[in-house]
XYZ file of C-alpha atoms in Angstrom:
435
model
C -46.573 -36.401 15.724
C -46.261 -40.409 16.120
C -48.721 -42.615 14.660
C -50.745 -44.910 16.706
C -48.601 -47.852 15.320
C -45.549 -46.286 16.100
C -46.755 -45.426 19.884
C -47.107 -49.185 20.356
C -43.436 -49.932 19.195
C -42.025 -47.218 20.903
C -41.082 -47.532 24.402
C -41.738 -45.284 27.606
C -38.695 -43.595 27.319
C -39.004 -43.140 23.782
C -42.360 -41.943 24.091
C -41.371 -39.110 26.671
C -38.528 -37.938 24.692
C -40.730 -37.446 21.652
C -42.977 -35.711 23.599
C -40.338 -33.241 24.704
C -39.090 -32.755 21.227
C -42.967 -31.798 20.177
C -42.083 -28.854 22.539
C -38.877 -27.738 21.116
C -39.469 -24.899 18.562
C -36.356 -25.858 16.250
C -36.026 -29.457 16.630
C -37.313 -32.444 14.175
C -37.034 -35.912 15.485
C -37.268 -39.112 13.508
C -37.161 -42.270 14.465
C -35.871 -45.574 11.966
C -35.631 -49.405 12.394
C -32.755 -51.722 11.589
C -34.027 -51.385 7.865
C -33.599 -47.483 8.044
C -37.009 -47.089 7.538
C -38.502 -44.120 9.662
C -41.947 -44.947 11.811
C -42.076 -42.068 13.751
C -41.463 -38.041 12.914
C -42.195 -35.193 15.386
C -40.923 -32.109 16.675
C -41.782 -28.067 16.647
C -39.574 -27.369 13.670
C -41.697 -30.026 11.623
C -44.996 -28.037 12.639
C -43.318 -24.792 12.206
C -42.315 -25.528 8.356
C -45.938 -26.966 7.325
C -44.643 -30.827 6.980
C -46.800 -33.356 8.568
C -45.505 -36.783 9.702
C -46.891 -38.556 6.678
C -44.368 -36.868 4.557
C -41.751 -38.738 6.442
C -43.230 -42.008 7.660
C -42.231 -44.879 5.523
C -39.452 -43.030 3.662
C -36.068 -44.263 4.697
C -33.422 -41.810 6.145
C -31.162 -41.578 3.174
C -34.032 -40.415 0.874
C -34.673 -37.268 3.102
C -31.560 -35.599 1.900
C -31.790 -36.714 -1.817
C -28.529 -38.810 -3.702
C -26.095 -36.004 -2.662
C -25.141 -37.412 0.823
C -27.407 -40.665 1.002
C -24.122 -42.752 1.524
C -23.077 -39.998 4.253
C -26.415 -40.486 5.819
C -26.322 -43.960 5.308
C -23.225 -44.595 7.213
C -24.037 -42.482 10.361
C -27.434 -44.657 10.400
C -25.529 -47.586 10.879
C -23.354 -46.101 13.196
C -26.041 -45.617 15.342
C -27.610 -48.354 15.003
C -24.142 -50.182 16.028
C -24.678 -48.317 19.172
C -22.787 -45.147 18.655
C -23.675 -41.569 18.402
C -22.729 -39.648 14.895
C -23.383 -36.348 13.574
C -23.488 -34.603 10.206
C -24.091 -31.221 8.755
C -26.155 -31.419 5.267
C -28.096 -28.891 2.918
C -31.886 -28.657 3.375
C -33.386 -31.116 0.695
C -36.307 -28.371 -0.057
C -34.259 -25.253 0.393
C -30.377 -25.834 -0.244
C -29.469 -22.521 1.669
C -30.505 -23.827 4.735
C -28.175 -25.794 6.715
C -29.206 -28.643 9.146
C -27.108 -30.318 11.950
C -28.269 -34.163 12.170
C -27.189 -36.252 15.346
C -27.896 -39.733 15.142
C -28.682 -41.521 18.559
C -29.224 -45.325 19.059
C -32.511 -46.602 20.827
C -32.189 -49.361 23.287
C -34.856 -52.088 23.868
C -35.722 -53.876 27.047
C -32.947 -55.886 26.870
C -30.381 -53.028 26.574
C -29.781 -54.055 22.817
C -30.273 -51.614 20.133
C -33.618 -51.540 18.565
C -33.246 -48.786 16.236
C -32.212 -45.210 16.191
C -33.615 -41.768 16.113
C -32.278 -38.422 14.222
C -32.550 -35.223 15.726
C -32.780 -32.482 12.967
C -32.000 -29.030 14.026
C -32.081 -26.053 11.751
C -28.549 -24.297 12.355
C -28.394 -21.786 9.298
C -28.387 -18.473 11.560
C -26.398 -19.742 14.129
C -23.579 -21.145 11.866
C -23.606 -17.576 10.320
C -23.193 -16.260 13.444
C -20.275 -18.414 14.363
C -18.410 -17.701 10.829
C -18.860 -13.962 11.432
C -17.550 -14.200 14.870
C -14.407 -16.381 13.214
C -13.877 -13.776 10.861
C -14.201 -11.154 13.371
C -11.670 -12.598 15.278
C -9.160 -13.157 12.327
C -9.676 -9.728 11.995
C -8.950 -8.590 15.148
C -5.874 -10.724 15.396
C -4.486 -9.376 12.260
C -5.011 -5.728 13.263
C -3.325 -6.802 16.611
C -0.274 -7.929 14.467
C 0.031 -5.002 12.614
C -0.209 -2.752 15.412
C 1.595 -4.839 17.647
C -1.197 -4.649 20.028
C -1.772 -7.610 22.615
C -4.973 -7.536 24.672
C -5.875 -9.105 28.237
C -8.410 -9.234 30.705
C -7.891 -9.404 34.259
C -10.805 -10.888 36.775
C -10.071 -9.893 39.735
C -12.521 -12.438 41.436
C -10.241 -15.184 40.493
C -7.067 -13.133 39.856
C -6.630 -14.782 36.501
C -5.173 -12.837 33.509
C -5.901 -14.083 29.939
C -4.616 -12.491 27.202
C -4.649 -12.747 23.487
C -2.577 -14.810 21.159
C -0.621 -11.697 19.989
C 0.303 -10.268 23.396
C 1.638 -14.148 23.402
C 4.011 -13.698 20.612
C 4.762 -10.044 21.289
C 6.544 -11.210 24.651
C 7.464 -14.679 23.680
C 5.098 -16.788 25.275
C 3.301 -19.966 23.889
C -0.549 -19.041 22.509
C -3.366 -19.663 24.949
C -0.951 -18.779 28.182
C -2.766 -17.580 31.390
C -1.462 -16.961 34.775
C -2.339 -14.995 38.079
C -1.527 -11.268 38.103
C 1.425 -11.512 40.560
C 2.740 -14.519 38.279
C 2.720 -12.159 35.325
C 4.623 -9.324 37.240
C 7.002 -11.230 38.238
C 7.272 -12.729 34.515
C 7.102 -9.380 32.730
C 7.724 -6.251 34.727
C 11.676 -5.388 35.187
C 12.608 -3.848 38.691
C 13.175 -0.382 37.666
C 9.253 -0.289 36.825
C 8.010 -2.615 39.670
C 6.940 -0.027 41.792
C 5.019 2.094 39.624
C 3.116 -0.843 38.323
C 2.063 -2.050 41.740
C 0.627 1.394 42.767
C -1.317 1.096 39.383
C -2.739 -2.381 40.365
C -3.822 -1.075 43.611
C -5.809 1.608 42.003
C -6.980 -0.488 39.231
C -8.464 -3.042 42.225
C -11.201 -0.416 43.461
C -11.085 2.323 40.731
C -12.443 1.716 37.143
C -11.737 4.340 35.484
C -9.451 4.039 32.011
C -5.505 4.644 32.460
C -2.627 5.025 29.641
C 0.580 3.549 31.279
C 4.127 3.489 29.351
C 6.665 1.297 30.910
C 8.760 -1.367 30.425
C 8.211 -4.975 30.083
C 10.543 -8.009 29.698
C 10.335 -10.180 26.670
C 10.987 -13.660 27.064
C 13.972 -13.942 25.948
C 15.272 -11.106 28.566
C 15.314 -8.030 26.118
C 13.486 -5.221 27.025
C 10.152 -3.614 25.174
C 8.881 -0.351 25.544
C 4.911 -1.026 25.951
C 1.747 1.719 25.928
C -0.595 -0.011 28.262
C -4.330 1.048 28.255
C -7.112 -0.472 30.084
C -10.624 0.196 31.491
C -12.505 -1.627 34.890
C -15.756 -3.329 34.697
C -18.198 -2.745 37.614
C -20.920 -5.320 38.692
C -24.489 -4.077 40.342
C -23.148 -2.611 43.205
C -20.247 -0.602 41.682
C -17.584 -3.187 42.488
C -14.718 -3.440 40.288
C -14.784 -7.290 38.763
C -12.708 -7.091 36.143
C -10.321 -4.936 33.846
C -9.787 -5.567 30.082
C -6.876 -3.807 28.232
C -4.413 -3.816 25.607
C -0.494 -3.624 25.539
C 1.131 -1.848 22.530
C 4.849 -2.588 21.869
C 6.177 1.042 20.942
C 9.844 0.198 21.066
C 10.528 0.919 17.529
C 8.727 4.104 17.980
C 10.675 5.097 20.768
C 13.918 4.184 18.685
C 12.574 6.194 16.168
C 12.034 9.252 18.298
C 15.179 8.972 19.731
C 17.275 8.772 16.576
C 15.124 11.772 14.897
C 16.439 13.902 18.002
C 19.705 12.669 17.305
C 19.420 13.774 13.849
C 17.886 17.122 14.742
C 20.344 17.880 17.137
C 23.033 17.296 14.727
C 21.354 19.663 12.030
C 21.226 22.252 14.884
C 25.071 21.755 15.995
C 26.244 21.877 11.820
C 23.700 24.893 12.045
C 25.213 26.629 14.778
C 28.644 26.087 13.610
C 28.071 27.243 10.245
C 26.586 30.442 11.894
C 29.747 30.606 14.113
C 31.898 30.520 11.349
C 29.903 33.030 9.487
C 30.162 35.460 12.552
C 33.919 34.803 12.539
C 34.111 35.528 8.852
C 32.375 38.726 9.049
C 34.106 40.047 11.855
C 37.601 39.059 10.689
C 36.996 40.034 7.033
C 34.651 42.936 6.819
C 34.658 44.413 10.193
C 38.148 44.824 10.304
C 38.346 46.312 6.679
C 35.760 48.741 7.582
C 38.065 49.466 10.453
C 41.207 50.286 8.844
C 38.961 52.299 6.319
C 37.732 54.503 9.421
C 41.005 54.660 10.805
C 42.582 56.087 7.367
C 39.258 58.723 7.416
C 40.384 59.692 11.025
C 44.256 60.027 9.745
C 42.836 62.215 6.654
C 40.851 64.494 9.120
C 43.808 65.191 10.997
C 46.145 66.090 8.582
C 43.569 68.206 6.597
C 42.760 70.204 9.629
C 41.539 73.632 9.118
C 43.313 74.330 5.707
C 40.295 71.634 4.435
C 37.776 72.660 2.137
C 34.288 72.919 3.100
C 33.183 70.439 0.555
C 35.960 67.684 1.714
C 34.658 68.209 4.855
C 31.080 67.385 3.838
C 32.474 64.682 1.779
C 34.128 62.932 5.002
C 31.346 63.511 7.406
C 28.922 61.714 4.807
C 31.326 58.812 4.580
C 31.957 58.392 8.117
C 28.401 58.359 8.519
C 27.779 55.825 6.029
C 30.844 53.607 7.443
C 29.672 53.947 11.235
C 26.213 52.792 9.835
C 27.475 49.961 7.930
C 29.814 48.551 10.658
C 26.619 48.940 12.854
C 24.585 46.668 10.626
C 27.603 44.223 10.640
C 27.897 43.932 14.097
C 24.020 43.376 14.442
C 24.277 40.770 11.983
C 26.962 39.237 13.887
C 25.220 39.280 17.300
C 22.189 37.588 15.748
C 24.265 34.889 14.006
C 26.370 34.554 17.519
C 24.707 36.466 20.467
C 27.813 36.870 23.226
C 25.123 36.688 25.781
C 24.031 33.078 24.242
C 27.955 31.842 24.864
C 28.298 33.434 28.437
C 24.929 33.157 30.183
C 22.961 30.276 27.964
C 19.759 30.212 25.917
C 17.176 31.675 28.312
C 19.305 35.042 29.001
C 19.981 35.231 25.315
C 16.054 35.112 24.664
C 15.824 37.822 27.019
C 18.403 39.937 25.613
C 17.186 39.452 21.956
C 13.400 40.294 23.351
C 14.694 43.265 24.853
C 16.363 44.526 21.739
C 13.441 43.699 19.409
C 11.145 46.339 21.731
C 14.032 48.970 21.719
C 14.025 48.715 17.593
C 10.341 49.093 17.627
C 10.436 51.895 19.874
C 12.604 53.791 17.632
C 11.271 56.598 15.572
C 12.881 57.417 11.977
C 12.002 61.142 12.391
C 14.840 61.938 14.638
C 17.998 63.315 13.348
C 20.459 60.773 12.360
C 23.203 63.028 14.085
C 21.539 62.567 17.342
C 20.456 58.445 16.553
C 20.663 56.145 19.709
C 20.476 52.493 19.656
C 21.299 49.321 21.758
C 24.956 49.414 20.835
C 26.241 53.122 19.144
C 25.561 56.598 19.998
C 26.465 59.456 17.784
C 27.292 62.571 19.026
C 28.617 65.732 17.771
C 31.656 67.851 19.459
C 33.741 70.714 17.802
C 36.694 69.971 15.873
C 39.766 72.388 15.786
C 40.312 71.783 12.018
C 36.437 73.212 11.237
C 34.316 74.974 14.279
C 31.433 74.746 11.737
C 31.332 70.923 11.208
C 32.236 68.706 14.231
C 33.170 65.362 13.675
C 30.889 62.166 14.884
C 32.096 60.582 17.624
C 31.507 56.671 18.073
C 30.720 55.340 21.769
C 29.216 51.698 23.048
C 26.448 51.616 25.371
C 26.514 48.024 26.752
C 23.888 46.508 28.624
C 26.462 44.564 30.797
C 30.306 44.722 31.160
C 32.450 42.813 28.552
C 34.786 40.254 29.781
C 38.223 41.278 29.023
C 40.653 39.538 27.267
C 43.887 40.504 25.462
C 42.182 39.780 22.055
C 40.011 42.624 22.986
C 41.971 45.331 24.241
C 42.275 47.990 21.475
C 45.576 48.307 20.299
C 44.742 51.720 18.210
C 41.909 54.151 18.225
C 40.064 51.597 16.021
C 39.337 48.302 17.015
C 36.623 45.797 16.504
C 36.919 43.079 19.853
C 36.781 39.800 19.808
C 36.445 37.564 16.471
C 34.304 34.595 18.124
C 31.432 36.741 19.769
C 30.193 38.929 17.338
C 29.304 41.961 19.806
C 32.573 43.804 19.633
C 32.980 46.965 20.772
C 32.283 49.843 18.570
C 35.282 51.831 16.920
C 35.745 55.186 18.622
C 37.241 58.087 17.559
C 40.094 59.266 19.952
C 41.128 62.792 20.913
């Protein structure tokens, strides 16, 4: 509200401005003369807080904020009276929790001189709080992007302009606030090896707003290559047309290097384990299987020397020892075959897995109720045949049933009636008693 005396002092332009201030809900207008005495007070915020013009008219402007900011208010008033605009933020006088923004504007007289000034007072508490929250969110987002090495970007398809975050610029060595067209960005950042794939993706993005995830290479400004996981999603207008794309580029170079190093170390572990299994299989074959073969040969010689003159007890004992010996050899060969299957060496992993599955099924189908003297597995078959020395107690004969023919080598050719096969494959032929 403006008093009658103040109305006479105000020009037509000033009166119009005061009328406008009456209709602004968050504004208070205070006019003062060269002595800083207020002669008008109006505005929607004045009435909204239950204040009256009489509470302000006649006071000097510095008095409305108390002694804490009086000097600052006085300086801003003098600046406005000198023909310049000034701005100041102060706490509320009655309620210090409120923040007011004061704009000091000069008032011109008929001769274009400065006859006074006015203060536009506006409560900006909620606005400043929102700005502080927004700034805090931006700082948190920037920190999160820095930790995760994720840069964000936005592509305006209408203007073909790409806006990137500060972290994006830092990851790829560009100044903060950099902008470019999509064509310029592709030329700077995408290597030739990935150029065709990226261009196909960009063509799809112009018409398809669906989300995507895309891993490719990008070039740092210093020329080094970075591995990037790019994600994005389009925004459409009311007609369903893609108007912009927003997305992120995450630098996963170190992760991929760590994955490669992990695979390398695992391969070394597998190779060490395989070498250990190979050595163990060879040791078992060369030491234990050969020793058992020698024992079997001696038993064969003992049987031949006894002939028909041997007692039934001795014949039974030799029979049991031979059975135990054959079972031990078969068990050792099965262990050697699991450590280093011959099929793995000759035919590869896939064939070895099929062979192992077949062997497992055969073992699962074996019935323990069958007689040990007629037992058959995938590698050794026991049978009975008459012995000239003891017709009532035929001797066991060892024979091997192979699922496929063995490759001949000089080391696998038997030199005696007892042979243990190759020392490197672990799938040697079963000793056979020759007649």
